[in-house]
Tab-separated table of C-alpha atoms in Angstrom:
chain	number	residue	atom	x	y	z
A	13	MET	CA	9.016	-40.058	59.439
A	14	LYS	CA	10.642	-37.939	62.519
A	15	ARG	CA	7.957	-38.652	64.628
A	16	LEU	CA	6.170	-41.963	65.475
A	17	ALA	CA	3.246	-41.856	67.677
A	18	VAL	CA	2.557	-45.393	69.809
A	19	TYR	CA	-0.218	-46.703	71.382
A	20	CYS	CA	0.317	-49.789	73.516
A	21	GLY	CA	-1.127	-50.782	77.186
A	22	SER	CA	0.364	-49.155	80.604
A	23	SER	CA	0.475	-53.486	81.600
A	24	LEU	CA	2.758	-56.082	80.068
A	25	GLY	CA	-0.016	-58.222	79.379
A	26	GLY	CA	-0.241	-61.861	79.808
A	27	SER	CA	3.052	-62.989	77.570
A	28	ASP	CA	6.733	-62.302	77.453
A	29	ALA	CA	6.422	-61.665	73.596
A	30	TYR	CA	4.612	-58.357	73.988
A	31	LYS	CA	7.691	-56.628	76.362
A	32	THR	CA	10.008	-58.274	73.602
A	33	GLY	CA	8.212	-56.827	70.885
A	34	ALA	CA	8.126	-53.447	72.520
A	35	ILE	CA	11.807	-53.351	73.084
A	36	GLU	CA	12.531	-54.355	70.088
A	37	LEU	CA	10.717	-51.537	68.924
A	38	GLY	CA	12.406	-49.108	70.853
A	39	LYS	CA	15.789	-50.615	69.516
A	40	GLU	CA	13.986	-49.772	66.142
A	41	LEU	CA	13.168	-46.510	66.527
A	42	ALA	CA	16.344	-44.915	68.154
A	43	ARG	CA	18.310	-46.869	65.358
A	44	ARG	CA	16.734	-44.899	62.680
A	45	GLU	CA	16.293	-41.658	64.530
A	46	ILE	CA	12.715	-41.512	64.567
A	47	THR	CA	11.605	-40.141	68.047
A	48	LEU	CA	8.907	-41.924	69.971
A	49	VAL	CA	5.397	-39.670	71.191
A	50	TYR	CA	3.439	-41.805	73.591
A	51	GLY	CA	1.272	-41.988	76.408
A	52	GLY	CA	4.122	-40.535	79.046
A	53	SER	CA	3.750	-43.440	81.362
A	54	SER	CA	6.590	-45.016	83.105
A	55	ILE	CA	4.946	-48.139	83.719
A	56	GLY	CA	3.365	-51.437	81.552
A	57	LEU	CA	4.351	-51.620	77.654
A	58	MET	CA	4.566	-47.632	77.941
A	59	GLY	CA	7.386	-47.578	80.466
A	60	ILE	CA	9.647	-50.501	78.281
A	61	LEU	CA	9.013	-48.863	75.178
A	62	ALA	CA	10.340	-45.769	76.421
A	63	ASP	CA	12.871	-47.070	78.667
A	64	THR	CA	14.687	-48.331	75.635
A	65	VAL	CA	14.177	-45.525	73.117
A	66	LEU	CA	15.855	-43.714	75.808
A	67	ASP	CA	18.797	-46.266	76.699
A	68	HIS	CA	19.937	-46.515	72.932
A	69	GLY	CA	20.108	-43.177	72.081
A	70	GLY	CA	17.197	-41.893	71.313
A	71	GLN	CA	14.272	-39.260	72.352
A	72	ALA	CA	10.725	-39.652	73.813
A	73	ILE	CA	7.679	-37.502	74.184
A	74	GLY	CA	5.442	-38.332	76.825
A	75	VAL	CA	1.560	-36.646	76.629
A	76	ILE	CA	-0.781	-37.295	79.834
A	77	PRO	CA	-3.393	-36.348	81.417
A	78	ARG	CA	-3.025	-34.816	84.973
A	79	VAL	CA	-5.691	-37.208	85.880
A	80	LEU	CA	-3.533	-40.258	85.107
A	81	GLU	CA	-0.166	-38.285	86.154
A	82	GLU	CA	0.015	-40.239	89.364
A	83	LYS	CA	-1.975	-43.525	88.281
A	84	GLU	CA	0.034	-44.266	85.247
A	85	ILE	CA	3.147	-42.723	86.755
A	86	SER	CA	4.748	-40.582	84.419
A	87	HIS	CA	8.291	-41.011	83.239
A	88	PRO	CA	10.922	-39.245	84.735
A	89	ASN	CA	13.840	-39.311	82.173
A	90	LEU	CA	11.793	-38.117	79.119
A	91	THR	CA	13.120	-35.710	76.584
A	92	GLU	CA	9.739	-33.543	76.820
A	93	LEU	CA	6.634	-34.486	78.686
A	94	TYR	CA	3.573	-32.846	78.467
A	95	VAL	CA	0.737	-32.394	80.706
A	96	VAL	CA	-2.795	-31.719	79.574
A	97	GLU	CA	-6.468	-31.566	81.346
A	98	SER	CA	-8.188	-34.036	79.363
A	99	MET	CA	-7.700	-37.633	77.253
A	100	HIS	CA	-9.163	-36.066	74.301
A	101	GLU	CA	-6.560	-33.131	74.719
A	102	ARG	CA	-3.949	-36.296	74.848
A	103	LYS	CA	-4.797	-37.556	71.731
A	104	ALA	CA	-5.049	-34.281	69.332
A	105	LYS	CA	-1.377	-33.795	70.824
A	106	MET	CA	-0.165	-36.835	70.256
A	107	ALA	CA	-1.465	-36.174	66.328
A	108	GLU	CA	-0.325	-33.072	66.387
A	109	LEU	CA	3.222	-34.111	67.195
A	110	SER	CA	3.177	-37.488	64.926
A	111	ASP	CA	4.108	-38.479	61.265
A	112	GLY	CA	2.231	-41.498	62.207
A	113	PHE	CA	0.668	-44.121	64.460
A	114	ILE	CA	1.565	-47.778	65.491
A	115	VAL	CA	-0.534	-49.687	67.767
A	116	LEU	CA	1.609	-52.652	70.038
A	117	PRO	CA	-0.543	-54.975	72.247
A	118	GLY	CA	-3.046	-53.332	74.628
A	119	GLY	CA	-7.101	-53.135	76.057
A	120	ALA	CA	-9.658	-50.963	75.752
A	121	GLY	CA	-8.071	-47.367	75.882
A	122	THR	CA	-5.029	-48.477	73.168
A	123	LEU	CA	-8.049	-49.386	70.925
A	124	GLU	CA	-9.870	-46.134	71.522
A	125	GLU	CA	-6.906	-44.407	70.723
A	126	PHE	CA	-6.053	-46.461	67.424
A	127	PHE	CA	-9.783	-46.224	66.100
A	128	GLU	CA	-9.767	-42.627	66.242
A	129	VAL	CA	-6.787	-41.687	64.108
A	130	PHE	CA	-7.903	-44.530	61.913
A	131	THR	CA	-11.242	-42.565	61.413
A	132	TRP	CA	-9.511	-39.478	61.064
A	133	GLY	CA	-7.894	-40.406	58.417
A	134	GLN	CA	-10.987	-42.347	56.488
A	135	ILE	CA	-12.416	-38.837	56.399
A	136	GLY	CA	-9.546	-36.792	55.635
A	137	ILE	CA	-8.233	-35.236	58.647
A	138	HIS	CA	-4.762	-36.960	58.283
A	139	GLN	CA	-3.198	-38.562	55.785
A	140	LYS	CA	-0.851	-40.059	58.378
A	141	PRO	CA	-0.224	-43.914	58.144
A	142	CYS	CA	-1.517	-46.459	60.817
A	143	GLY	CA	-0.189	-49.933	61.549
A	144	LEU	CA	-0.639	-52.698	63.683
A	145	LEU	CA	2.494	-54.378	65.183
A	146	ASN	CA	1.040	-58.039	65.062
A	147	ILE	CA	2.511	-59.654	68.263
A	148	GLU	CA	2.183	-63.165	68.410
A	149	LYS	CA	-1.022	-62.368	66.130
A	150	TYR	CA	-2.472	-60.470	69.207
A	151	TYR	CA	-4.922	-58.633	66.641
A	152	ASN	CA	-5.690	-61.115	64.241
A	153	PRO	CA	-9.627	-60.892	65.871
A	154	LEU	CA	-9.225	-57.317	64.975
A	155	LEU	CA	-8.430	-58.053	61.514
A	156	HIS	CA	-11.444	-60.809	60.987
A	157	LEU	CA	-13.427	-58.074	62.519
A	158	PHE	CA	-12.453	-55.539	59.728
A	159	ASP	CA	-12.417	-58.575	56.770
A	160	HIS	CA	-16.407	-58.957	58.383
A	161	MET	CA	-17.179	-55.028	57.894
A	162	VAL	CA	-15.787	-55.136	54.447
A	163	GLU	CA	-17.788	-58.069	53.254
A	164	GLN	CA	-21.011	-56.434	55.130
A	165	LYS	CA	-19.789	-53.109	53.304
A	166	PHE	CA	-19.514	-50.667	56.407
A	167	LEU	CA	-16.348	-50.417	55.683
A	168	GLN	CA	-14.668	-49.563	52.068
A	169	GLU	CA	-12.045	-51.503	50.930
A	170	LYS	CA	-10.086	-49.042	50.354
A	171	PHE	CA	-9.495	-47.730	54.235
A	172	ARG	CA	-9.010	-51.529	54.703
A	173	SER	CA	-6.129	-51.068	53.223
A	174	MET	CA	-5.195	-48.058	55.154
A	175	VAL	CA	-4.657	-50.645	58.677
A	176	LEU	CA	-0.795	-51.447	58.171
A	177	VAL	CA	-0.235	-54.783	59.556
A	178	ASP	CA	3.628	-57.025	60.240
A	179	ASP	CA	5.305	-58.477	63.158
A	180	SER	CA	8.405	-56.808	63.170
A	181	PRO	CA	8.916	-53.148	63.679
A	182	SER	CA	11.662	-52.687	61.111
A	183	ARG	CA	9.468	-53.836	58.685
A	184	LEU	CA	6.079	-52.468	59.741
A	185	ILE	CA	7.776	-48.575	59.375
A	186	ASN	CA	9.161	-49.155	56.442
A	187	GLN	CA	5.562	-50.316	54.899
A	188	PHE	CA	5.327	-46.458	56.414
A	189	SER	CA	7.656	-44.897	54.200
A	190	VAL	CA	5.993	-46.149	51.084
A	191	TYR	CA	2.499	-45.391	52.474
A	192	THR	CA	0.159	-44.003	49.961
A	193	PRO	CA	-3.142	-42.672	51.652
A	194	PRO	CA	-6.711	-43.199	49.603
A	195	ALA	CA	-8.284	-40.834	47.908
A	196	VAL	CA	-10.915	-39.283	50.650
A	197	LYS	CA	-14.260	-37.768	48.973
A	198	THR	CA	-14.947	-34.329	51.890
A	199	TYR	CA	-17.805	-32.084	51.323
A	200	HIS	CA	-18.279	-28.390	51.349
A	201	GLY	CA	-21.464	-27.100	50.830
A	202	GLU	CA	-22.295	-28.198	47.704
A	203	LYS	CA	-18.637	-29.161	46.686
A	204	LYS	CA	-17.208	-32.180	46.423
A	205	ILE	CA	-13.238	-31.836	47.009
A	206	ILE	CA	-11.145	-34.974	46.488
A	207	LEU	CA	-8.104	-35.248	48.596
A	208	GLU	CA	-5.109	-36.979	46.736
């Protein structure tokens, strides 16, 4: 793991625990010399996370769409900042730069980013780990929904197991280091290819 993308809110949320969790994750990334790849903002959990990584001698790469550069206030002190033309380009660039994906608490945009890389993993576009940093059990309702999807046969158990979960940054990253992606069937014409 050389670089990890982190998706999180551009606000601080309703609990100080979210800020504390972002700081703990930032320290852990810097300690392990893992470069942060994130949305490039200087505000909210995004800003706290980047500040912590940088303050502890780590590196942080931001990717921000031009339309949000002023609204989200791009971070002035990053190791690198990519200004891109669209949200699609932002997500693609972050995925390209990263060896895995961590999700802190956030809103609809955070979930949209997570679901895209999770879905890409399901269909074999990448084989990188995806994890939820479940601070204050924030993602418990989502985890219940995943279980409901499995029960109702809209999500296979092997793909449900792709969602790594912990409330500790250190333990979550440890899970990343031993992650083995499930075999994924892809079809090319009449050929069925299994990616191991």
